Amino acid sequence: MNKTLKILIPVICINALIYVLFFVKSTIFKKETVSIALVGLHRSETGQDIINAVTMYLEKVNAEGGIDGKRIELRLYDDNNDVAKAEQIARQIAAEKEVLLVLGHHYSSTSDIAGKIYGIHRIPAITAAATAESVTAEKPWYFRTIPNNKMQADFIANYLYLTLKKSSVSIVYDEDLYGTSLAQNFEKTVNNLGVSVKEKWSFNLKGPNPDTQLKWIIEDLVKSDDPGGLFLAVHAKEGAYFISELKDAGKHFLCIGPDTFSDRDFILQFSELPKEKSTPGYYTDGIYSSSPFISSIADDEAYQFRQAFLRNYGKEPAWSAYCYFDAARVAVEAMKKAGLKGEGELRGDRERIRNALAGFFKKENAVDGITGLIFFDKNGDLNRPYAMGVYKDQRLLPAFTQYKQVIDPKGVKNLFKRVLEGEYIVIDRELMSKFNVIYTDVFINDIKKMDIHHSTCTIDFNILFQFSGDLNLDKIDFSNAITPVRLNKPVAEKIDGQTVTRIYRVKADFLTGFDLNAYPFFSYMVPIRMRYTSNTDHRMIHIADLSRISGLPVPAYHPMDDPGGDAVKWDIKDIQYYREHLLDEAGMGQPGVFVEQDGTNITQFNVEIRLEKEGWSDVIKIFIPSIIMLVALYLTYYMPMDRLAFKVLLVAAVIIVNAGFHFKLLSDIPMGYSTSIEHVLLSVYFFAVISVISSIIVSKNYRKGEYRNCKRLMLVGKVVYPFMILSLAFLITLMYYLPGKGGGL
């Protein structure tokens, strides 16, 4: 009976522990969650990008402890961009009484109908895609983290007139909420600018024979010799239809579209067309599109988001991914500021969140997003200009002329004169300043004379610039060049209308700031840093394959014509490009893509080249002495048990030799670095001490006649020592050699 109890009692205790850990934990120890809904067309490419971006941000917040210890749960609802479905989902969210806040919807029409229901049930909502004014107008529970249609239409109208120099326009628009809002605001603005509206067409996809309506518009456009600038206030599918039909009819009008043209879904509409397949960009090259955000003219934080998105999902994020990442950030910041009460306080928590969102009403208490500072006006809208993109080679590149918001116009000197000169414009009572974009690409010829003591090297490269109009490239400063670099005569040049492309050959010494932590795993990051030093704002951005896009080939590099190279050969493993904001311009507002702050405006363009030494011979040569010393220490476990003096002598010799190598390393490598080889050398000291201690213990046991213990200790050393060495090798590889661990700045 006692034996039975002895068996049963532990079994019962173990089962009880399992019950507590796996069942009771789910009720007693479960972390409280708060729910956010994300609503939109999730099956589309853009929809997936939005889900991924929001998930990335919420996972980061949850990993950092959530909101006051509460984990954020994301609930997905697909409204198929359909008004009826959107209304159904909004009522469902209200009935479930679990969601604190809604992110979405994507279309203006779906957001408008859902917003009425959210208002009735007092559920705060944030959209980062729907742009019609009615989405937030008279809806105090709805907020928007991108500019609305009035701002967009005004911006497009001004861009057509001031930058593209169009004195007449024609309009095609969808009669839904989105298209009508854009067309009405656009027409009003161009009339105020004195631009004539030649023609205006509309269609209703919900009406009878929508295909016939579209064909009639195409027939009228084909008959037109010059409609002026053609503004297409339509969605992606219809926009692609108009553009492809016009191009097939031999018409090459200047077409400009709204933010729907900047979605990935727009370019995908052309992917199956034979002419587009054979000649990428056949239909879309030269098409302009406004966009709430273009990542290539953004700063470092947006670049970091892009890199993380590429690592996680293997594709470029759409603009909506950046904007919804920011929308999620705004939602979380509001929830933190609200001080959530939790269970039983759903209605009160929703109201507290809504009030916190309304509290982001000026730049001093704005949310710092990757697209810029986010704060709302009285309608819950964000007021800042759009970016303007132009399609080239199936990519939406930033146009050469962009505008940014001026937060404090009082700080701008000679404002009236500068407005007349076109340096500033006024859009919807907001002052905007112009900045210029310079496309840049770098082609590395050779990197030599790597000097790790002085952190310098010689870089030979071709640099390609493409810009609009007249630009003084002497203003470009290579900030980490040891001596000033002058861009003299270009080695190649091409001028196509206002677009100028130039290639310069540069060979100069640069400061590198080598990070030698990975030594001797020779992986270094070598930077080239450039900035345009001028009172006017010029932003250099990287455009991949710029030589091919521009049609200007880069001159071939012949190493034989350039003697004096290093004996060591380096492989270029990766080149990364990004911009960083150094200082801010006087009176130019908040930092970000389209808004800047007080100070002096300097943005830096960085090229970072990751190098690795060819082959492993040098690495092996550096590690061989340490390997020999570790093997010598291992031999002490195979020596006779009574030879303590010889073992100690061997260990002492190893320590002296190791100290010699360590001293040489310290003299070769600048102070302040803890390198991989130094960790190995320090480990040799450690294993030497272990060898001495184990030898002394074995010797003592041997003298006492405890031969069995001696054999056990020797066996343990023979087994454990190699295991420890392999563990050391694994840790060194993990810390210093794996991608992203070696080198860097």
XYZ file of C-alpha atoms in Angstrom:
745
model
C 0.000 0.000 0.000
C 2.834 2.413 0.942
C 4.639 1.594 -2.300
C 1.451 2.326 -4.234
C 1.062 5.700 -2.494
C 4.690 6.560 -3.186
C 4.018 6.040 -6.876
C 0.564 7.691 -7.009
C 1.398 10.851 -5.062
C 4.166 12.064 -7.455
C 1.972 11.204 -10.443
C -0.933 13.221 -9.025
C 1.390 16.162 -8.221
C 2.860 16.168 -11.724
C -0.610 16.100 -13.321
C -1.765 18.918 -11.062
C 1.287 20.981 -12.078
C 0.548 20.354 -15.755
C -3.063 21.460 -15.221
C -1.914 24.682 -13.559
C 0.621 25.451 -16.277
C -1.538 24.712 -19.295
C -5.138 25.278 -18.209
C -5.330 27.506 -15.175
C -2.638 29.731 -16.730
C -4.979 30.555 -19.614
C -7.482 32.095 -17.199
C -5.471 33.266 -14.192
C -2.138 34.208 -15.779
C -3.345 35.185 -19.239
C -2.153 38.672 -20.197
C -5.061 41.025 -20.866
C -5.451 41.961 -24.526
C -6.838 44.994 -26.322
C -8.225 44.683 -29.844
C -7.678 46.817 -32.944
C -9.546 46.137 -36.193
C -7.955 46.487 -39.634
C -10.514 46.780 -42.443
C -9.898 46.897 -46.206
C -9.420 44.785 -49.322
C -6.937 42.300 -47.888
C -6.675 40.009 -50.926
C -4.951 42.638 -53.072
C -1.194 43.265 -53.198
C -1.711 46.604 -51.476
C -3.952 45.017 -48.844
C -1.285 42.462 -47.981
C 1.328 45.208 -47.671
C -0.939 47.060 -45.239
C -1.486 43.944 -43.097
C 2.245 43.250 -43.030
C 3.138 46.818 -42.038
C 0.569 47.018 -39.233
C 1.584 43.572 -37.985
C 5.254 44.617 -37.938
C 4.498 47.598 -35.734
C 2.141 45.813 -33.347
C 4.576 42.907 -32.923
C 7.257 45.434 -31.967
C 4.942 47.062 -29.409
C 3.901 43.691 -27.952
C 7.527 42.590 -27.696
C 8.198 45.738 -25.655
C 5.368 44.966 -23.226
C 2.285 46.146 -25.094
C 0.192 48.997 -23.707
C 0.581 49.126 -19.934
C 1.181 45.379 -19.991
C -1.777 44.685 -22.265
C -1.088 42.783 -25.477
C -2.532 44.230 -28.703
C -4.614 41.839 -30.805
C -5.143 42.654 -34.496
C -8.467 41.592 -36.008
C -8.785 41.497 -39.796
C -11.994 42.308 -41.684
C -12.220 42.282 -45.497
C -14.799 44.679 -46.953
C -13.793 43.970 -50.584
C -13.868 47.754 -51.154
C -17.644 47.342 -51.341
C -19.973 49.857 -49.675
C -22.580 47.319 -48.557
C -19.942 44.974 -47.170
C -18.216 47.867 -45.394
C -21.479 48.856 -43.717
C -22.053 45.249 -42.640
C -18.557 44.971 -41.135
C -18.916 48.303 -39.318
C -22.166 47.080 -37.717
C -20.481 43.762 -36.872
C -17.590 45.538 -35.135
C -20.047 47.664 -33.192
C -22.109 44.606 -32.181
C -19.090 42.566 -31.051
C -18.199 45.241 -28.485
C -14.549 44.211 -28.315
C -12.621 46.459 -30.728
C -11.231 49.666 -29.235
C -10.213 51.309 -32.512
C -10.484 50.714 -36.261
C -7.729 51.121 -38.861
C -9.266 51.545 -42.329
C -11.115 51.536 -44.638
C -9.261 51.781 -47.965
C -11.810 53.381 -50.314
C -13.408 56.734 -49.589
C -16.893 55.376 -50.278
C -16.486 52.474 -47.840
C -14.886 54.720 -45.222
C -17.689 57.268 -45.536
C -20.511 54.788 -44.915
C -18.626 52.950 -42.157
C -17.666 56.222 -40.494
C -21.310 57.089 -39.886
C -21.755 53.833 -37.971
C -18.535 54.287 -36.018
C -19.753 57.751 -35.036
C -23.093 56.449 -33.802
C -21.396 53.763 -31.701
C -18.539 56.100 -30.695
C -15.699 53.963 -32.069
C -12.529 55.873 -33.039
C -11.198 55.117 -36.537
C -8.080 56.070 -38.506
C -7.674 55.752 -42.279
C -4.373 56.042 -44.107
C -5.818 55.610 -47.594
C -9.301 57.144 -47.998
C -8.935 60.762 -49.134
C -12.427 62.227 -49.824
C -13.153 65.135 -47.481
C -16.490 63.658 -46.358
C -14.680 60.729 -44.705
C -13.700 62.954 -41.776
C -15.900 66.036 -42.269
C -18.462 66.260 -39.450
C -17.252 62.880 -38.175
C -15.411 63.637 -34.929
C -14.563 59.945 -34.411
C -12.718 59.583 -37.746
C -9.091 60.655 -38.323
C -6.839 60.556 -41.372
C -3.012 60.236 -41.471
C -2.617 61.309 -45.112
C -3.776 64.562 -46.756
C -7.321 64.711 -48.139
C -8.603 65.111 -51.699
C -8.779 68.887 -51.535
C -5.086 69.071 -50.711
C -4.339 66.476 -53.388
C -6.394 68.144 -56.124
C -4.975 71.573 -55.305
C -1.460 70.145 -55.385
C -1.948 68.430 -58.758
C -3.468 71.578 -60.263
C -0.576 73.744 -59.065
C 1.969 71.179 -60.246
C 0.467 71.047 -63.727
C 0.479 74.824 -63.982
C 3.698 75.856 -62.209
C 6.020 72.906 -62.816
C 4.717 71.191 -65.960
C 3.745 74.565 -67.500
C 0.285 73.506 -68.690
C -2.082 76.372 -69.486
C -5.044 74.094 -70.292
C -6.343 70.793 -68.904
C -9.015 68.157 -69.441
C -10.633 66.031 -66.745
C -11.891 62.447 -66.676
C -13.473 61.337 -63.412
C -15.376 58.534 -61.770
C -18.732 59.698 -60.405
C -18.152 57.914 -57.119
C -17.301 59.842 -53.955
C -13.545 59.691 -54.542
C -13.520 60.797 -58.194
C -16.175 63.490 -57.798
C -14.359 65.023 -54.834
C -11.083 65.145 -56.749
C -12.590 66.531 -59.946
C -14.561 69.292 -58.228
C -11.601 70.513 -56.188
C -9.244 70.273 -59.164
C -11.533 72.246 -61.454
C -12.018 74.973 -58.863
C -8.267 75.362 -58.347
C -7.299 75.444 -62.036
C -9.981 78.090 -62.606
C -8.447 80.188 -59.833
C -5.030 79.757 -61.462
C -6.357 80.950 -64.818
C -5.951 77.538 -66.463
C -8.664 76.699 -68.967
C -10.618 73.428 -68.765
C -10.957 72.195 -72.360
C -13.060 69.079 -71.775
C -14.612 67.155 -68.924
C -15.915 63.571 -69.000
C -17.395 61.378 -66.282
C -18.646 57.796 -65.974
C -20.652 55.811 -63.449
C -19.581 52.210 -62.925
C -22.819 51.546 -61.033
C -24.896 52.895 -63.907
C -26.037 51.216 -67.126
C -23.428 50.002 -69.650
C -20.271 51.205 -67.833
C -18.015 49.685 -70.531
C -19.811 51.690 -73.192
C -19.375 54.876 -71.145
C -15.615 54.285 -70.986
C -15.385 53.600 -74.740
C -17.196 56.834 -75.559
C -14.692 58.809 -73.481
C -11.777 57.083 -75.244
C -13.300 57.872 -78.659
C -13.601 61.566 -77.742
C -10.023 61.676 -76.451
C -8.637 59.999 -79.557
C -10.342 62.650 -81.700
C -8.718 65.393 -79.629
C -5.440 66.839 -80.896
C -4.420 68.361 -77.563
C -6.522 68.047 -74.413
C -3.806 69.861 -72.425
C -2.785 68.147 -69.227
C -5.111 65.157 -68.808
C -6.184 64.629 -65.189
C -7.614 61.157 -64.563
C -9.542 61.228 -61.264
C -10.230 57.507 -61.338
C -9.237 54.263 -59.623
C -6.343 52.034 -60.675
C -8.241 49.667 -62.975
C -9.979 52.408 -64.959
C -6.808 54.508 -65.052
C -4.876 51.624 -66.605
C -7.657 51.155 -69.162
C -7.576 54.796 -70.288
C -3.782 54.924 -70.522
C -3.395 51.664 -72.457
C -6.183 52.551 -74.900
C -4.751 56.000 -75.573
C -1.244 54.625 -76.089
C -2.518 51.936 -78.462
C -4.298 54.684 -80.402
C -0.960 56.511 -80.809
C -1.785 59.305 -78.387
C 0.991 60.622 -76.165
C -0.821 63.057 -73.906
C 0.652 64.264 -70.635
C -1.415 62.227 -68.164
C -1.491 62.745 -64.427
C -3.315 60.600 -61.907
C -4.119 60.749 -58.189
C -2.792 58.485 -55.425
C -4.548 55.424 -56.896
C -1.974 55.507 -59.719
C 0.842 55.166 -57.189
C -0.490 51.869 -55.784
C 1.185 48.629 -56.812
C -2.249 47.478 -58.027
C -2.077 50.125 -60.761
C 1.150 48.900 -62.351
C -0.050 45.284 -62.073
C -2.938 46.152 -64.408
C -0.399 46.343 -67.269
C 1.575 43.205 -66.402
C -0.213 40.869 -68.817
C -0.303 43.244 -71.797
C 2.024 41.948 -74.574
C 3.599 45.328 -75.379
C 4.341 45.957 -71.705
C 5.902 42.508 -71.374
C 8.190 43.018 -74.355
C 9.061 46.632 -73.448
C 8.707 47.364 -69.719
C 7.280 50.836 -69.271
C 5.740 50.916 -72.768
C 2.420 52.187 -71.421
C 3.426 53.845 -68.182
C 6.664 55.734 -68.907
C 6.053 59.440 -68.430
C 2.774 59.056 -66.507
C 2.651 61.347 -63.466
C 1.013 60.369 -60.192
C 0.618 62.090 -56.861
C 1.372 59.965 -53.824
C 1.068 60.514 -50.083
C 4.576 59.116 -49.718
C 7.555 58.147 -51.889
C 10.179 56.297 -49.901
C 13.201 57.253 -52.015
C 12.977 60.901 -50.910
C 12.445 59.941 -47.278
C 15.032 59.880 -44.525
C 16.781 57.199 -42.503
C 13.839 55.859 -40.452
C 11.799 55.134 -43.576
C 14.880 53.433 -45.041
C 15.166 51.235 -41.942
C 11.476 50.296 -42.252
C 11.997 49.414 -45.913
C 14.965 47.189 -45.070
C 13.012 45.398 -42.335
C 10.016 44.939 -44.658
C 12.266 43.501 -47.383
C 13.839 41.076 -44.896
C 10.467 39.930 -43.562
C 8.419 39.737 -46.751
C 10.888 39.779 -49.637
C 9.290 42.666 -51.562
C 9.192 46.445 -51.699
C 6.506 48.009 -49.491
C 3.837 50.128 -51.180
C 3.300 53.709 -49.998
C 0.219 52.510 -48.114
C 2.452 50.212 -46.029
C 4.448 53.204 -44.773
C 1.287 55.208 -44.114
C -0.515 52.400 -42.272
C 2.609 51.691 -40.234
C 2.306 55.300 -39.107
C -1.447 54.947 -38.573
C -0.768 51.989 -36.258
C 1.838 54.085 -34.435
C -0.641 56.945 -33.982
C -3.260 54.484 -32.691
C -0.847 52.986 -30.163
C 0.381 56.396 -28.992
C -3.227 57.492 -28.469
C -3.999 54.305 -26.523
C -0.946 54.851 -24.313
C -1.885 58.486 -23.745
C -5.499 57.552 -22.998
C -4.643 55.436 -19.942
C -6.864 52.449 -20.715
C -8.973 51.146 -17.831
C -9.527 47.706 -19.340
C -12.323 45.205 -18.799
C -15.763 46.731 -18.356
C -14.590 50.124 -19.613
C -14.923 49.636 -23.400
C -17.086 52.708 -23.989
C -14.973 54.904 -21.726
C -11.694 53.638 -23.221
C -12.927 54.353 -26.751
C -13.776 57.910 -25.763
C -10.425 58.358 -24.043
C -8.652 57.149 -27.213
C -10.686 59.507 -29.378
C -9.800 62.446 -27.105
C -6.131 61.452 -27.183
C -6.194 61.443 -30.998
C -7.797 64.884 -31.027
C -5.010 65.964 -28.664
C -2.460 65.528 -31.452
C -3.356 68.917 -32.919
C -0.028 70.751 -33.266
C 3.589 69.951 -34.054
C 4.653 70.211 -30.404
C 2.535 67.180 -29.450
C 2.556 65.410 -32.817
C 3.393 61.749 -33.352
C 6.787 61.331 -35.037
C 6.130 58.906 -37.902
C 8.343 57.505 -40.628
C 6.466 59.729 -43.096
C 6.929 62.832 -40.947
C 5.200 64.451 -37.985
C 1.499 63.603 -37.732
C -0.986 66.004 -36.164
C -4.619 66.738 -37.008
C -6.676 69.822 -37.800
C -10.191 70.391 -36.477
C -11.602 67.909 -39.021
C -9.191 65.137 -38.039
C -7.141 65.675 -41.211
C -3.384 65.837 -41.767
C -2.341 68.851 -43.825
C 0.847 68.474 -45.833
C 1.602 68.263 -49.561
C 1.662 65.117 -51.617
C 4.749 63.862 -53.405
C 4.766 63.832 -57.198
C 6.041 60.736 -58.966
C 6.660 59.876 -62.587
C 6.792 56.355 -64.020
C 10.025 55.179 -65.624
C 10.771 51.557 -66.389
C 7.665 50.405 -64.438
C 8.863 52.238 -61.333
C 7.316 55.307 -59.764
C 10.276 57.641 -59.288
C 10.020 61.006 -57.548
C 9.697 63.843 -60.041
C 12.606 66.290 -60.110
C 10.528 69.026 -58.434
C 8.818 68.417 -55.081
C 7.232 70.599 -52.386
C 7.281 70.542 -48.609
C 5.189 72.271 -45.998
C 6.351 75.375 -44.136
C 5.139 75.247 -40.555
C 6.287 78.741 -39.563
C 5.952 81.188 -42.498
C 7.078 84.042 -40.222
C 10.601 82.669 -40.352
C 10.820 82.952 -44.148
C 12.544 86.116 -45.365
C 11.394 87.966 -48.526
C 8.399 85.638 -48.772
C 6.422 87.640 -51.340
C 9.392 87.869 -53.694
C 10.169 84.167 -53.318
C 6.552 83.235 -54.047
C 6.689 85.278 -57.263
C 9.921 83.502 -58.207
C 8.243 80.119 -57.752
C 10.357 79.064 -54.786
C 7.199 78.931 -52.652
C 3.568 78.162 -53.447
C 0.351 78.371 -51.428
C -1.982 75.355 -51.439
C -5.223 75.429 -49.448
C -3.873 78.271 -47.295
C -0.726 76.248 -46.524
C 2.698 77.602 -47.533
C 4.865 75.086 -49.430
C 8.510 75.406 -50.444
C 10.098 73.779 -53.466
C 12.949 71.310 -53.335
C 14.824 69.621 -56.160
C 15.623 65.932 -56.551
C 18.892 64.645 -58.018
C 18.919 61.020 -59.175
C 22.198 59.387 -58.235
C 23.896 56.058 -58.867
C 27.423 54.898 -58.033
C 29.560 52.350 -59.896
C 32.591 51.158 -57.926
C 35.713 50.545 -60.023
C 38.204 49.668 -57.298
C 38.933 50.034 -53.575
C 42.586 49.917 -52.507
C 45.125 51.129 -49.929
C 43.013 49.922 -47.013
C 44.675 51.423 -43.930
C 43.044 50.091 -40.758
C 45.334 52.114 -38.472
C 44.196 55.450 -39.898
C 40.754 54.257 -41.088
C 41.312 55.370 -44.674
C 41.179 53.872 -48.148
C 41.262 54.949 -51.783
C 37.994 54.578 -53.699
C 37.808 54.755 -57.485
C 34.248 55.080 -58.780
C 31.974 56.544 -61.442
C 29.061 58.590 -60.174
C 26.020 59.303 -62.305
C 23.691 62.278 -61.745
C 20.394 63.010 -63.452
C 18.503 66.242 -62.795
C 16.318 68.868 -64.398
C 17.505 72.237 -65.667
C 20.737 73.949 -64.711
C 22.481 72.586 -61.624
C 25.861 73.545 -60.181
C 27.404 70.197 -59.226
C 30.387 72.010 -57.673
C 28.102 72.411 -54.663
C 28.303 68.687 -53.955
C 30.577 68.075 -50.983
C 32.054 64.622 -50.305
C 32.035 65.068 -46.548
C 34.262 62.105 -45.625
C 36.878 62.757 -48.343
C 40.298 63.520 -46.844
C 40.949 66.275 -49.395
C 38.190 68.180 -51.238
C 36.856 66.398 -54.330
C 36.114 68.537 -57.367
C 33.709 67.329 -60.027
C 35.380 68.728 -63.099
C 34.613 67.668 -66.647
C 32.132 64.774 -66.912
C 33.327 61.631 -68.675
C 29.895 61.328 -70.327
C 26.849 63.573 -70.718
C 23.362 63.379 -72.207
C 20.784 66.185 -72.480
C 17.161 65.348 -73.299
C 15.047 68.507 -73.130
C 15.271 69.740 -69.538
C 16.693 66.429 -68.281
C 20.475 66.335 -67.906
C 22.478 63.166 -67.203
C 26.183 63.294 -66.367
C 28.800 60.754 -65.333
C 31.922 61.766 -63.392
C 35.002 59.708 -62.539
C 36.195 60.134 -58.941
C 39.340 58.701 -57.378
C 40.087 59.949 -53.869
C 41.041 58.994 -50.316
C 38.164 58.648 -47.865
C 37.838 58.313 -44.119
C 36.108 55.048 -43.387
C 35.750 54.607 -39.638
C 36.492 50.883 -39.966
C 34.808 48.701 -37.366
C 37.405 46.030 -36.625
C 35.370 43.992 -34.162
C 35.137 41.157 -36.678
C 38.911 41.021 -37.306
C 40.251 38.802 -38.859
C 36.945 38.032 -40.608
C 37.698 40.790 -43.095
C 34.263 42.322 -43.602
C 34.225 46.114 -43.600
C 31.724 48.824 -44.443
C 33.275 51.576 -46.565
C 31.208 54.785 -46.852
C 30.968 57.590 -49.406
C 29.058 60.541 -47.936
C 27.754 63.401 -50.090
C 25.688 66.503 -49.502
C 24.585 69.420 -51.628
C 25.726 72.611 -49.903
C 23.469 75.406 -51.065
C 20.778 77.756 -49.798
C 18.323 75.866 -51.993
C 17.233 72.373 -51.067
C 18.593 69.619 -53.319
C 18.118 66.011 -52.266
C 20.245 63.283 -53.784
C 18.486 59.927 -53.992
C 19.593 56.559 -55.295
C 17.971 55.234 -58.460
C 19.065 51.692 -59.313
C 19.940 50.983 -62.964
C 20.034 54.712 -63.686
C 22.512 54.181 -66.514
C 20.084 51.908 -68.337
C 17.064 54.114 -67.645
C 18.871 57.234 -68.829
C 20.394 55.520 -71.867
C 23.882 56.768 -70.927
C 26.363 53.863 -70.527
C 29.040 54.009 -67.843
C 32.582 53.922 -69.287
C 34.269 50.557 -68.768
C 36.974 50.286 -66.118
C 40.263 48.579 -67.039
C 42.330 47.597 -63.973
C 45.476 47.147 -66.096
C 45.386 50.880 -66.844
C 45.529 51.664 -63.117
C 48.692 50.122 -61.564
C 49.481 50.150 -57.872
C 46.609 48.025 -56.606
C 46.710 46.158 -53.314
C 47.999 42.610 -53.082
C 44.856 41.856 -51.075
C 41.736 41.472 -53.198
C 38.340 42.518 -51.919
C 34.874 41.363 -52.965
C 32.006 43.873 -52.934
C 29.221 41.942 -51.207
C 26.603 44.653 -50.952
C 26.017 48.367 -51.537
C 23.367 50.264 -49.598
C 22.090 53.784 -50.195
C 20.151 56.041 -47.847
C 19.616 59.668 -46.916
C 19.915 61.190 -43.481
C 18.793 64.568 -42.247
C 21.597 66.507 -40.556
C 20.167 69.948 -39.821
C 16.976 71.839 -40.606
C 16.279 74.861 -42.717
C 15.247 78.210 -41.261
C 11.507 78.538 -41.137
C 10.906 75.282 -42.954
C 8.757 73.491 -40.414
C 8.979 69.943 -39.112
C 11.467 67.231 -40.061
C 10.303 64.584 -42.456
C 9.780 64.025 -46.141
C 7.579 66.973 -46.955
C 8.053 69.139 -43.893
C 11.198 70.687 -42.405
C 12.182 72.636 -39.310
C 14.204 75.611 -38.162
C 17.967 75.502 -38.731
C 20.077 74.998 -41.846
C 18.828 72.422 -44.326
C 21.498 69.804 -44.992
C 20.584 66.292 -45.996
C 23.325 63.754 -46.581
C 23.343 60.990 -49.172
C 25.202 57.893 -47.997
C 26.656 55.050 -50.039
C 27.854 52.157 -47.869
C 29.890 49.383 -49.501
C 30.320 46.089 -47.656
C 33.647 44.439 -48.496
C 34.973 40.982 -47.764
C 38.502 39.770 -48.392
C 38.787 37.117 -51.078
C 39.561 33.615 -49.782
C 40.272 32.289 -46.295
C 44.062 32.003 -46.365
C 44.731 35.145 -44.282
C 42.054 34.249 -41.744
C 43.521 30.766 -41.299
C 47.068 32.166 -40.964
C 45.961 34.422 -38.098
C 44.106 31.653 -36.267
C 46.757 28.892 -36.764
C 48.952 29.890 -33.763
C 45.920 29.870 -31.462
C 44.793 26.505 -32.858
C 48.271 25.036 -32.249
C 48.286 26.363 -28.673
C 44.832 24.931 -27.954
C 45.932 21.541 -29.337
C 49.049 21.673 -27.148
C 46.888 22.295 -24.084
C 44.668 19.377 -25.056
C 47.698 17.081 -25.107
C 48.075 17.543 -21.337
C 45.091 15.187 -20.903
C 47.015 12.421 -22.710
C 50.311 12.819 -20.819
C 51.275 10.473 -17.959
C 49.499 11.358 -14.722
C 52.716 11.791 -12.743
C 54.337 14.306 -15.148
C 53.015 17.466 -13.448
C 56.216 19.478 -13.945
C 56.273 18.821 -17.670
C 52.586 19.740 -18.001
C 53.101 23.008 -16.111
C 56.122 23.809 -18.275
C 54.068 23.205 -21.437
C 51.231 25.408 -20.166
C 53.684 28.171 -19.223
C 55.183 28.051 -22.703
C 51.714 28.337 -24.220
C 50.906 31.363 -22.029
C 54.160 33.120 -22.973
C 53.660 32.504 -26.709
C 50.010 33.554 -26.477
C 50.982 36.748 -24.658
C 53.418 37.531 -27.480
C 50.706 37.161 -30.105
C 48.303 39.186 -27.949
C 50.814 42.031 -27.604
C 51.379 42.046 -31.376
C 47.617 42.181 -31.980
C 47.248 45.157 -29.642
C 50.013 46.969 -31.510
C 48.487 46.175 -34.926
C 44.872 47.058 -34.124
C 43.822 50.529 -32.905
C 42.783 50.694 -29.262
C 39.116 50.430 -28.362
C 38.283 47.261 -30.290
C 37.383 43.851 -28.903
C 38.018 41.586 -31.880
C 37.188 37.978 -32.599
C 40.853 36.947 -32.540
C 41.293 38.672 -29.174
C 38.452 36.600 -27.775
C 40.272 33.490 -28.991
C 43.541 34.625 -27.391
C 41.766 35.329 -24.095
C 40.195 31.882 -24.327
C 43.679 30.358 -24.630
C 44.542 31.900 -21.233
C 41.352 30.422 -19.807
C 42.041 26.931 -21.158
C 45.642 27.170 -19.935
C 44.433 27.863 -16.392
C 41.942 24.953 -16.645
C 44.748 22.663 -17.864
C 46.998 23.604 -14.929
C 44.219 23.141 -12.369
C 43.158 19.781 -13.798
C 46.800 18.631 -13.967
C 47.343 19.536 -10.280
C 44.160 17.708 -9.221
C 45.124 14.611 -11.232
C 48.669 14.689 -9.759
C 47.351 14.896 -6.173
C 44.942 11.988 -6.727
C 47.744 10.005 -8.331
C 50.019 10.494 -5.319
C 47.222 9.323 -3.030
C 46.832 6.198 -5.134
C 43.316 7.105 -6.311
C 43.970 5.944 -9.846
C 40.299 5.480 -10.634
C 39.566 9.167 -9.959
C 42.578 10.123 -12.073
C 41.271 8.174 -15.036
C 37.824 9.710 -14.642
C 39.241 13.230 -14.528
C 41.428 12.592 -17.573
C 38.433 11.154 -19.461
C 36.283 14.158 -18.565
C 39.015 16.472 -19.859
C 39.376 14.523 -23.097
C 35.602 14.780 -23.736
C 34.727 18.226 -22.328
C 37.751 20.121 -23.708
C 36.921 19.503 -27.424
C 33.267 20.308 -26.722
C 34.270 23.663 -25.176
C 36.547 24.434 -28.126
C 33.740 23.691 -30.607
C 31.376 25.868 -28.570
C 33.918 28.702 -28.694
C 34.253 28.341 -32.475
C 30.464 28.388 -32.845
C 30.093 31.537 -30.720
C 32.856 33.363 -32.591
C 31.219 32.488 -35.917
C 27.786 33.515 -34.646
C 29.023 36.836 -33.273
C 31.377 37.929 -36.013
C 31.056 36.048 -39.261
C 27.363 35.532 -39.946
C 25.720 38.174 -42.223
C 25.118 41.468 -40.482
C 27.599 40.655 -37.654
C 30.879 41.482 -39.294
C 32.194 44.937 -39.898
C 29.837 47.853 -40.198
C 29.865 51.443 -39.079
